[in-house]
PDB file of N, CA and C in Angstrom:
ATOM      1  N   MET A   1      13.702 -26.421 -17.508  1.00  0.00           N
ATOM      2  CA  MET A   1      13.105 -25.209 -17.622  1.00  0.00           C
ATOM      3  C   MET A   1      11.381 -25.933 -17.419  1.00  0.00           C
ATOM      4  N   SER A   2      10.981 -24.369 -17.262  1.00  0.00           N
ATOM      5  CA  SER A   2       9.676 -24.296 -16.317  1.00  0.00           C
ATOM      6  C   SER A   2       8.585 -24.324 -17.302  1.00  0.00           C
ATOM      7  N   SER A   3       7.498 -25.157 -17.011  1.00  0.00           N
ATOM      8  CA  SER A   3       6.399 -24.947 -17.919  1.00  0.00           C
ATOM      9  C   SER A   3       5.786 -23.796 -17.993  1.00  0.00           C
ATOM     10  N   LEU A   4       4.792 -23.331 -18.973  1.00  0.00           N
ATOM     11  CA  LEU A   4       4.312 -22.223 -18.688  1.00  0.00           C
ATOM     12  C   LEU A   4       3.344 -22.059 -17.546  1.00  0.00           C
ATOM     13  N   ASN A   5       2.354 -23.576 -17.391  1.00  0.00           N
ATOM     14  CA  ASN A   5       1.614 -23.737 -16.018  1.00  0.00           C
ATOM     15  C   ASN A   5       2.378 -23.680 -15.130  1.00  0.00           C
ATOM     16  N   GLU A   6       3.525 -24.275 -15.030  1.00  0.00           N
ATOM     17  CA  GLU A   6       4.553 -23.965 -13.630  1.00  0.00           C
ATOM     18  C   GLU A   6       4.770 -22.496 -13.806  1.00  0.00           C
ATOM     19  N   LEU A   7       5.092 -21.637 -14.708  1.00  0.00           N
ATOM     20  CA  LEU A   7       5.205 -19.947 -14.061  1.00  0.00           C
ATOM     21  C   LEU A   7       3.860 -19.172 -14.167  1.00  0.00           C
ATOM     22  N   ARG A   8       2.577 -20.395 -14.153  1.00  0.00           N
ATOM     23  CA  ARG A   8       1.270 -19.123 -14.395  1.00  0.00           C
ATOM     24  C   ARG A   8       1.164 -19.262 -12.484  1.00  0.00           C
ATOM     25  N   ALA A   9       1.516 -20.771 -12.514  1.00  0.00           N
ATOM     26  CA  ALA A   9       0.855 -20.890 -11.245  1.00  0.00           C
ATOM     27  C   ALA A   9       1.888 -20.151 -10.091  1.00  0.00           C
ATOM     28  N   GLN A  10       2.976 -20.051 -10.317  1.00  0.00           N
ATOM     29  CA  GLN A  10       4.133 -19.121 -10.047  1.00  0.00           C
ATOM     30  C   GLN A  10       3.616 -17.424  -9.503  1.00  0.00           C
ATOM     31  N   ILE A  11       2.894 -17.351 -10.752  1.00  0.00           N
ATOM     32  CA  ILE A  11       2.606 -15.734 -10.564  1.00  0.00           C
ATOM     33  C   ILE A  11       1.253 -15.718  -9.557  1.00  0.00           C
ATOM     34  N   ASP A  12       0.260 -16.517  -9.825  1.00  0.00           N
ATOM     35  CA  ASP A  12      -0.695 -16.872  -8.993  1.00  0.00           C
ATOM     36  C   ASP A  12      -0.447 -16.662  -7.739  1.00  0.00           C
ATOM     37  N   GLU A  13       0.324 -17.930  -7.254  1.00  0.00           N
ATOM     38  CA  GLU A  13       0.788 -17.624  -5.743  1.00  0.00           C
ATOM     39  C   GLU A  13       1.586 -16.051  -5.355  1.00  0.00           C
ATOM     40  N   ILE A  14       1.905 -15.961  -6.078  1.00  0.00           N
ATOM     41  CA  ILE A  14       3.265 -14.283  -6.058  1.00  0.00           C
ATOM     42  C   ILE A  14       2.072 -13.294  -5.848  1.00  0.00           C
ATOM     43  N   ASP A  15       1.032 -12.965  -6.403  1.00  0.00           N
ATOM     44  CA  ASP A  15      -0.269 -12.321  -6.597  1.00  0.00           C
ATOM     45  C   ASP A  15      -1.045 -12.427  -5.303  1.00  0.00           C
ATOM     46  N   HIS A  16      -0.767 -14.028  -4.364  1.00  0.00           N
ATOM     47  CA  HIS A  16      -1.931 -14.006  -3.821  1.00  0.00           C
ATOM     48  C   HIS A  16      -1.078 -13.818  -2.412  1.00  0.00           C
ATOM     49  N   GLN A  17       0.001 -13.952  -2.534  1.00  0.00           N
ATOM     50  CA  GLN A  17       1.078 -13.210  -1.276  1.00  0.00           C
ATOM     51  C   GLN A  17       1.181 -11.788  -1.082  1.00  0.00           C
ATOM     52  N   ILE A  18       0.883 -10.984  -2.512  1.00  0.00           N
ATOM     53  CA  ILE A  18       1.111  -9.596  -2.329  1.00  0.00           C
ATOM     54  C   ILE A  18      -0.442  -9.230  -1.931  1.00  0.00           C
ATOM     55  N   ILE A  19      -1.186  -9.902  -2.153  1.00  0.00           N
ATOM     56  CA  ILE A  19      -2.869  -9.704  -1.469  1.00  0.00           C
ATOM     57  C   ILE A  19      -2.547  -9.497  -0.014  1.00  0.00           C
ATOM     58  N   LEU A  20      -2.428 -10.616   0.351  1.00  0.00           N
ATOM     59  CA  LEU A  20      -1.916 -10.949   1.764  1.00  0.00           C
ATOM     60  C   LEU A  20      -1.430 -10.011   2.799  1.00  0.00           C
ATOM     61  N   LEU A  21      -0.114  -9.587   2.139  1.00  0.00           N
ATOM     62  CA  LEU A  21       0.398  -8.426   2.484  1.00  0.00           C
ATOM     63  C   LEU A  21       0.082  -7.230   2.539  1.00  0.00           C
ATOM     64  N   LEU A  22      -0.722  -6.628   1.255  1.00  0.00           N
ATOM     65  CA  LEU A  22      -1.753  -5.323   1.611  1.00  0.00           C
ATOM     66  C   LEU A  22      -2.986  -5.647   2.613  1.00  0.00           C
ATOM     67  N   SER A  23      -3.089  -6.937   2.602  1.00  0.00           N
ATOM     68  CA  SER A  23      -3.845  -6.637   3.635  1.00  0.00           C
ATOM     69  C   SER A  23      -3.259  -6.254   5.350  1.00  0.00           C
ATOM     70  N   GLN A  24      -2.093  -7.238   5.352  1.00  0.00           N
ATOM     71  CA  GLN A  24      -1.150  -6.770   6.345  1.00  0.00           C
ATOM     72  C   GLN A  24      -0.975  -5.362   6.806  1.00  0.00           C
ATOM     73  N   ARG A  25      -1.239  -4.754   5.696  1.00  0.00           N
ATOM     74  CA  ARG A  25      -0.739  -3.295   5.346  1.00  0.00           C
ATOM     75  C   ARG A  25      -2.149  -2.901   6.067  1.00  0.00           C
ATOM     76  N   GLY A  26      -3.504  -3.192   5.876  1.00  0.00           N
ATOM     77  CA  GLY A  26      -4.645  -2.897   6.095  1.00  0.00           C
ATOM     78  C   GLY A  26      -4.935  -2.774   7.396  1.00  0.00           C
ATOM     79  N   ALA A  27      -4.220  -3.442   7.922  1.00  0.00           N
ATOM     80  CA  ALA A  27      -4.281  -3.883   9.392  1.00  0.00           C
ATOM     81  C   ALA A  27      -3.739  -2.700  10.235  1.00  0.00           C
ATOM     82  N   CYS A  28      -2.167  -2.197   9.956  1.00  0.00           N
ATOM     83  CA  CYS A  28      -1.717  -1.442  10.422  1.00  0.00           C
ATOM     84  C   CYS A  28      -2.321   0.187  10.726  1.00  0.00           C
ATOM     85  N   VAL A  29      -2.980   0.032   9.391  1.00  0.00           N
ATOM     86  CA  VAL A  29      -3.622   2.029   8.869  1.00  0.00           C
ATOM     87  C   VAL A  29      -4.762   1.552  10.280  1.00  0.00           C
ATOM     88  N   ARG A  30      -5.131   0.721  10.498  1.00  0.00           N
ATOM     89  CA  ARG A  30      -6.329   0.710  11.083  1.00  0.00           C
ATOM     90  C   ARG A  30      -6.022   0.782  12.722  1.00  0.00           C
ATOM     91  N   GLU A  31      -4.970   0.102  12.802  1.00  0.00           N
ATOM     92  CA  GLU A  31      -4.314   0.915  14.228  1.00  0.00           C
ATOM     93  C   GLU A  31      -3.480   2.118  14.429  1.00  0.00           C
ATOM     94  N   ILE A  32      -3.377   2.670  13.151  1.00  0.00           N
ATOM     95  CA  ILE A  32      -2.886   3.886  13.210  1.00  0.00           C
ATOM     96  C   ILE A  32      -3.904   4.903  13.259  1.00  0.00           C
ATOM     97  N   ALA A  33      -5.198   4.509  12.957  1.00  0.00           N
ATOM     98  CA  ALA A  33      -6.418   5.374  12.537  1.00  0.00           C
ATOM     99  C   ALA A  33      -6.937   4.737  14.129  1.00  0.00           C
ATOM    100  N   GLU A  34      -6.754   3.842  15.319  1.00  0.00           N
ATOM    101  CA  GLU A  34      -7.086   4.369  16.607  1.00  0.00           C
ATOM    102  C   GLU A  34      -5.737   5.088  17.464  1.00  0.00           C
ATOM    103  N   ILE A  35      -4.765   5.157  16.848  1.00  0.00           N
ATOM    104  CA  ILE A  35      -3.874   5.985  17.329  1.00  0.00           C
ATOM    105  C   ILE A  35      -3.885   7.576  17.077  1.00  0.00           C
ATOM    106  N   LYS A  36      -4.248   7.706  15.949  1.00  0.00           N
ATOM    107  CA  LYS A  36      -4.214   9.198  15.162  1.00  0.00           C
ATOM    108  C   LYS A  36      -5.777   9.787  15.850  1.00  0.00           C
ATOM    109  N   LYS A  37      -6.983   9.117  15.896  1.00  0.00           N
ATOM    110  CA  LYS A  37      -8.124   9.974  16.883  1.00  0.00           C
ATOM    111  C   LYS A  37      -8.707  10.872  15.683  1.00  0.00           C
ATOM    112  N   SER A  38      -8.020  11.193  14.997  1.00  0.00           N
ATOM    113  CA  SER A  38      -9.088  12.510  14.288  1.00  0.00           C
ATOM    114  C   SER A  38      -8.514  12.344  12.582  1.00  0.00           C
ATOM    115  N   ALA A  39      -9.760  12.685  11.955  1.00  0.00           N
ATOM    116  CA  ALA A  39      -9.871  12.282  10.365  1.00  0.00           C
ATOM    117  C   ALA A  39      -8.706  13.771   9.515  1.00  0.00           C
ATOM    118  N   GLU A  40      -8.843  14.700  10.695  1.00  0.00           N
ATOM    119  CA  GLU A  40      -7.776  15.799   9.871  1.00  0.00           C
ATOM    120  C   GLU A  40      -6.288  15.426   9.944  1.00  0.00           C
ATOM    121  N   HIS A  41      -5.531  14.138  10.498  1.00  0.00           N
ATOM    122  CA  HIS A  41      -4.455  14.085  10.884  1.00  0.00           C
ATOM    123  C   HIS A  41      -4.036  12.514  10.272  1.00  0.00           C
ATOM    124  N   VAL A  42      -4.968  11.948   8.758  1.00  0.00           N
ATOM    125  CA  VAL A  42      -4.883  11.535   8.337  1.00  0.00           C
ATOM    126  C   VAL A  42      -3.667  11.393   7.141  1.00  0.00           C
ATOM    127  N   SER A  43      -3.782  12.368   6.581  1.00  0.00           N
ATOM    128  CA  SER A  43      -3.115  12.689   5.349  1.00  0.00           C
ATOM    129  C   SER A  43      -1.764  13.288   5.977  1.00  0.00           C
ATOM    130  N   VAL A  44      -0.287  12.888   5.649  1.00  0.00           N
ATOM    131  CA  VAL A  44       0.788  13.710   6.352  1.00  0.00           C
ATOM    132  C   VAL A  44       1.284  13.949   5.001  1.00  0.00           C
ATOM    133  N   PRO A  45       1.492  14.848   4.200  1.00  0.00           N
ATOM    134  CA  PRO A  45       1.939  14.961   2.949  1.00  0.00           C
ATOM    135  C   PRO A  45       3.737  14.869   2.827  1.00  0.00           C
ATOM    136  N   ALA A  46       4.226  15.428   3.745  1.00  0.00           N
ATOM    137  CA  ALA A  46       5.575  15.000   4.107  1.00  0.00           C
ATOM    138  C   ALA A  46       6.279  13.279   4.270  1.00  0.00           C
ATOM    139  N   ARG A  47       5.387  12.895   4.840  1.00  0.00           N
ATOM    140  CA  ARG A  47       5.084  11.081   5.037  1.00  0.00           C
ATOM    141  C   ARG A  47       5.085  10.837   3.427  1.00  0.00           C
ATOM    142  N   GLU A  48       4.211  11.364   2.864  1.00  0.00           N
ATOM    143  CA  GLU A  48       3.783  10.434   1.579  1.00  0.00           C
ATOM    144  C   GLU A  48       4.934  10.482   0.727  1.00  0.00           C
ATOM    145  N   GLN A  49       5.513  11.508   0.511  1.00  0.00           N
ATOM    146  CA  GLN A  49       6.618  11.740  -0.284  1.00  0.00           C
ATOM    147  C   GLN A  49       8.275  11.389   0.143  1.00  0.00           C
ATOM    148  N   GLU A  50       7.977  11.143   1.454  1.00  0.00           N
ATOM    149  CA  GLU A  50       9.300  10.010   1.705  1.00  0.00           C
ATOM    150  C   GLU A  50       9.109   8.733   1.420  1.00  0.00           C
ATOM    151  N   ILE A  51       7.603   8.317   1.253  1.00  0.00           N
ATOM    152  CA  ILE A  51       7.231   6.864   1.166  1.00  0.00           C
ATOM    153  C   ILE A  51       7.497   6.727  -0.250  1.00  0.00           C
ATOM    154  N   PHE A  52       6.980   7.782  -1.120  1.00  0.00           N
ATOM    155  CA  PHE A  52       7.405   7.625  -2.668  1.00  0.00           C
ATOM    156  C   PHE A  52       9.083   7.735  -3.098  1.00  0.00           C
ATOM    157  N   GLN A  53       9.370   8.496  -2.752  1.00  0.00           N
ATOM    158  CA  GLN A  53      10.842   8.360  -2.858  1.00  0.00           C
ATOM    159  C   GLN A  53      11.562   7.256  -2.472  1.00  0.00           C
ATOM    160  N   THR A  54      11.457   7.157  -1.206  1.00  0.00           N
ATOM    161  CA  THR A  54      12.087   5.260  -0.815  1.00  0.00           C
ATOM    162  C   THR A  54      11.970   3.896  -1.946  1.00  0.00           C
ATOM    163  N   ARG A  55      10.222   4.208  -2.023  1.00  0.00           N
ATOM    164  CA  ARG A  55       9.664   3.511  -2.847  1.00  0.00           C
ATOM    165  C   ARG A  55      10.659   2.778  -4.124  1.00  0.00           C
ATOM    166  N   ARG A  56      10.624   4.901  -4.906  1.00  0.00           N
ATOM    167  CA  ARG A  56      11.631   4.805  -5.775  1.00  0.00           C
ATOM    168  C   ARG A  56      12.745   4.175  -6.069  1.00  0.00           C
ATOM    169  N   THR A  57      13.182   4.736  -4.751  1.00  0.00           N
ATOM    170  CA  THR A  57      14.670   3.782  -4.813  1.00  0.00           C
ATOM    171  C   THR A  57      14.670   2.420  -5.035  1.00  0.00           C
ATOM    172  N   TRP A  58      13.527   1.696  -3.896  1.00  0.00           N
ATOM    173  CA  TRP A  58      13.696  -0.065  -3.800  1.00  0.00           C
ATOM    174  C   TRP A  58      13.358  -0.459  -5.565  1.00  0.00           C
ATOM    175  N   ALA A  59      12.573   0.313  -6.007  1.00  0.00           N
ATOM    176  CA  ALA A  59      12.056  -0.307  -7.778  1.00  0.00           C
ATOM    177  C   ALA A  59      13.383  -0.319  -8.386  1.00  0.00           C
ATOM    178  N   ALA A  60      14.033   0.941  -8.337  1.00  0.00           N
ATOM    179  CA  ALA A  60      15.354   0.782  -9.302  1.00  0.00           C
ATOM    180  C   ALA A  60      16.223  -0.394  -8.898  1.00  0.00           C
ATOM    181  N   GLU A  61      16.454  -0.223  -7.657  1.00  0.00           N
ATOM    182  CA  GLU A  61      17.471  -1.569  -7.108  1.00  0.00           C
ATOM    183  C   GLU A  61      16.657  -2.776  -7.294  1.00  0.00           C
ATOM    184  N   GLY A  62      15.285  -3.132  -7.633  1.00  0.00           N
ATOM    185  CA  GLY A  62      14.490  -4.316  -8.295  1.00  0.00           C
ATOM    186  C   GLY A  62      14.444  -4.314  -9.846  1.00  0.00           C
ATOM    187  N   ASP A  63      15.115  -3.335 -10.134  1.00  0.00           N
ATOM    188  CA  ASP A  63      14.869  -3.304 -11.666  1.00  0.00           C
ATOM    189  C   ASP A  63      13.794  -3.180 -11.830  1.00  0.00           C
ATOM    190  N   LEU A  64      12.923  -2.299 -11.489  1.00  0.00           N
ATOM    191  CA  LEU A  64      11.644  -2.082 -11.435  1.00  0.00           C
ATOM    192  C   LEU A  64      11.975  -0.750 -12.622  1.00  0.00           C
ATOM    193  N   SER A  65      10.136   0.085 -12.738  1.00  0.00           N
ATOM    194  CA  SER A  65      10.089   1.388 -13.162  1.00  0.00           C
ATOM    195  C   SER A  65       9.808   2.019 -11.997  1.00  0.00           C
ATOM    196  N   PRO A  66      10.792   3.141 -11.815  1.00  0.00           N
ATOM    197  CA  PRO A  66      10.252   3.875 -10.473  1.00  0.00           C
ATOM    198  C   PRO A  66       8.958   4.683 -10.972  1.00  0.00           C
ATOM    199  N   GLU A  67       9.028   4.959 -11.609  1.00  0.00           N
ATOM    200  CA  GLU A  67       7.486   5.615 -12.006  1.00  0.00           C
ATOM    201  C   GLU A  67       6.073   4.704 -11.603  1.00  0.00           C
ATOM    202  N   PHE A  68       6.609   3.628 -12.186  1.00  0.00           N
ATOM    203  CA  PHE A  68       5.546   2.723 -12.212  1.00  0.00           C
ATOM    204  C   PHE A  68       5.296   2.395 -10.659  1.00  0.00           C
ATOM    205  N   ILE A  69       5.883   2.070  -9.928  1.00  0.00           N
ATOM    206  CA  ILE A  69       5.945   2.084  -8.484  1.00  0.00           C
ATOM    207  C   ILE A  69       5.241   3.051  -7.801  1.00  0.00           C
ATOM    208  N   GLU A  70       5.931   4.226  -7.953  1.00  0.00           N
ATOM    209  CA  GLU A  70       5.495   5.559  -7.405  1.00  0.00           C
ATOM    210  C   GLU A  70       4.028   5.753  -8.005  1.00  0.00           C
ATOM    211  N   ASP A  71       3.736   5.373  -8.908  1.00  0.00           N
ATOM    212  CA  ASP A  71       1.757   5.278  -9.210  1.00  0.00           C
ATOM    213  C   ASP A  71       1.397   4.193  -8.578  1.00  0.00           C
ATOM    214  N   LEU A  72       1.667   2.908  -8.135  1.00  0.00           N
ATOM    215  CA  LEU A  72       1.160   1.893  -7.661  1.00  0.00           C
ATOM    216  C   LEU A  72       1.055   2.443  -6.190  1.00  0.00           C
ATOM    217  N   TYR A  73       1.928   3.091  -5.104  1.00  0.00           N
ATOM    218  CA  TYR A  73       2.090   3.520  -4.146  1.00  0.00           C
ATOM    219  C   TYR A  73       1.163   4.608  -3.915  1.00  0.00           C
ATOM    220  N   ARG A  74       1.116   5.761  -4.936  1.00  0.00           N
ATOM    221  CA  ARG A  74       0.196   6.817  -4.696  1.00  0.00           C
ATOM    222  C   ARG A  74      -1.389   6.055  -5.019  1.00  0.00           C
ATOM    223  N   ARG A  75      -1.682   5.009  -5.460  1.00  0.00           N
ATOM    224  CA  ARG A  75      -2.873   4.060  -5.800  1.00  0.00           C
ATOM    225  C   ARG A  75      -3.334   3.667  -4.259  1.00  0.00           C
ATOM    226  N   ILE A  76      -1.984   2.990  -3.721  1.00  0.00           N
ATOM    227  CA  ILE A  76      -2.042   2.214  -2.644  1.00  0.00           C
ATOM    228  C   ILE A  76      -2.553   3.673  -1.632  1.00  0.00           C
ATOM    229  N   ILE A  77      -1.867   4.491  -1.399  1.00  0.00           N
ATOM    230  CA  ILE A  77      -2.265   4.948  -0.403  1.00  0.00           C
ATOM    231  C   ILE A  77      -3.130   6.089  -0.645  1.00  0.00           C
ATOM    232  N   ALA A  78      -3.776   6.622  -1.603  1.00  0.00           N
ATOM    233  CA  ALA A  78      -4.924   6.825  -1.378  1.00  0.00           C
ATOM    234  C   ALA A  78      -5.814   6.095  -0.725  1.00  0.00           C
ATOM    235  N   TYR A  79      -6.088   4.695  -1.333  1.00  0.00           N
ATOM    236  CA  TYR A  79      -6.962   3.888  -0.884  1.00  0.00           C
ATOM    237  C   TYR A  79      -7.299   3.445   0.523  1.00  0.00           C
ATOM    238  N   PHE A  80      -6.248   3.372   1.193  1.00  0.00           N
ATOM    239  CA  PHE A  80      -5.679   3.347   2.625  1.00  0.00           C
ATOM    240  C   PHE A  80      -6.013   4.527   3.414  1.00  0.00           C
ATOM    241  N   THR A  81      -5.484   5.752   2.416  1.00  0.00           N
ATOM    242  CA  THR A  81      -6.310   7.165   3.106  1.00  0.00           C
ATOM    243  C   THR A  81      -7.452   6.960   3.812  1.00  0.00           C
ATOM    244  N   GLU A  82      -8.413   6.925   2.587  1.00  0.00           N
ATOM    245  CA  GLU A  82      -9.812   7.402   2.133  1.00  0.00           C
ATOM    246  C   GLU A  82     -10.152   6.023   3.630  1.00  0.00           C
ATOM    247  N   ARG A  83      -9.815   4.548   3.597  1.00  0.00           N
ATOM    248  CA  ARG A  83     -10.116   3.852   4.541  1.00  0.00           C
ATOM    249  C   ARG A  83      -9.913   4.211   6.071  1.00  0.00           C
ATOM    250  N   GLN A  84      -8.783   4.787   6.273  1.00  0.00           N
ATOM    251  CA  GLN A  84      -8.498   5.190   7.659  1.00  0.00           C
ATOM    252  C   GLN A  84      -9.580   6.600   7.551  1.00  0.00           C
ATOM    253  N   GLN A  85     -10.160   7.229   7.115  1.00  0.00           N
ATOM    254  CA  GLN A  85     -10.917   8.480   7.410  1.00  0.00           C
ATOM    255  C   GLN A  85     -11.917   7.895   7.136  1.00  0.00           C
ATOM    256  N   GLN A  86     -12.903   6.989   6.991  1.00  0.00           N
ATOM    257  CA  GLN A  86     -13.839   6.150   7.210  1.00  0.00           C
ATOM    258  C   GLN A  86     -13.733   5.361   8.652  1.00  0.00           C
ATOM    259  N   LEU A  87     -12.702   5.070   8.797  1.00  0.00           N
ATOM    260  CA  LEU A  87     -12.731   4.818  10.260  1.00  0.00           C
ATOM    261  C   LEU A  87     -12.536   5.743  11.294  1.00  0.00           C
ATOM    262  N   LEU A  88     -12.336   6.591  10.744  1.00  0.00           N
ATOM    263  CA  LEU A  88     -12.172   7.715  11.792  1.00  0.00           C
ATOM    264  C   LEU A  88     -13.497   8.075  11.679  1.00  0.00           C
ATOM    265  N   GLN A  89     -13.798   8.213  10.941  1.00  0.00           N
ATOM    266  CA  GLN A  89     -15.177   9.123  10.982  1.00  0.00           C
ATOM    267  C   GLN A  89     -16.443   8.169  11.779  1.00  0.00           C
ATOM    268  N   ARG A  90     -16.351   7.035  11.784  1.00  0.00           N
ATOM    269  CA  ARG A  90     -16.735   5.972  12.333  1.00  0.00           C
ATOM    270  C   ARG A  90     -17.230   6.375  13.723  1.00  0.00           C
ATOM    271  N   GLN A  91     -15.623   6.656  14.073  1.00  0.00           N
ATOM    272  CA  GLN A  91     -15.702   7.039  15.484  1.00  0.00           C
ATOM    273  C   GLN A  91     -16.059   8.268  16.333  1.00  0.00           C
ATOM    274  N   ASP A  92     -15.768   9.424  15.413  1.00  0.00           N
ATOM    275  CA  ASP A  92     -16.551  10.432  15.792  1.00  0.00           C
ATOM    276  C   ASP A  92     -17.501  10.541  15.975  1.00  0.00           C
ATOM    277  N   LYS A  93     -18.412   9.385  15.383  1.00  0.00           N
ATOM    278  CA  LYS A  93     -19.924   9.261  15.383  1.00  0.00           C
ATOM    279  C   LYS A  93     -20.795   8.552  17.100  1.00  0.00           C
TER     280      LYS A  93
END
């Protein structure tokens, strides 16, 4: 049986990996901004809905709340959409 400290260390490592993965996602967003070239093309509602539905399915398969995961991804997408818009606005100047 794992000790409380060992389990906390595992959680810390998992959280670190999640943050590194979000950073990788951010790098992809920066590359997408270079391709799009215009802030008006940042938000694609149909793509966002596809993302939410897919992540909800993955959540259910992983024994997680689909509602929680959709909420989380809404926040992630909002953050990266804002970042992408900022990048594109800087390019326009």
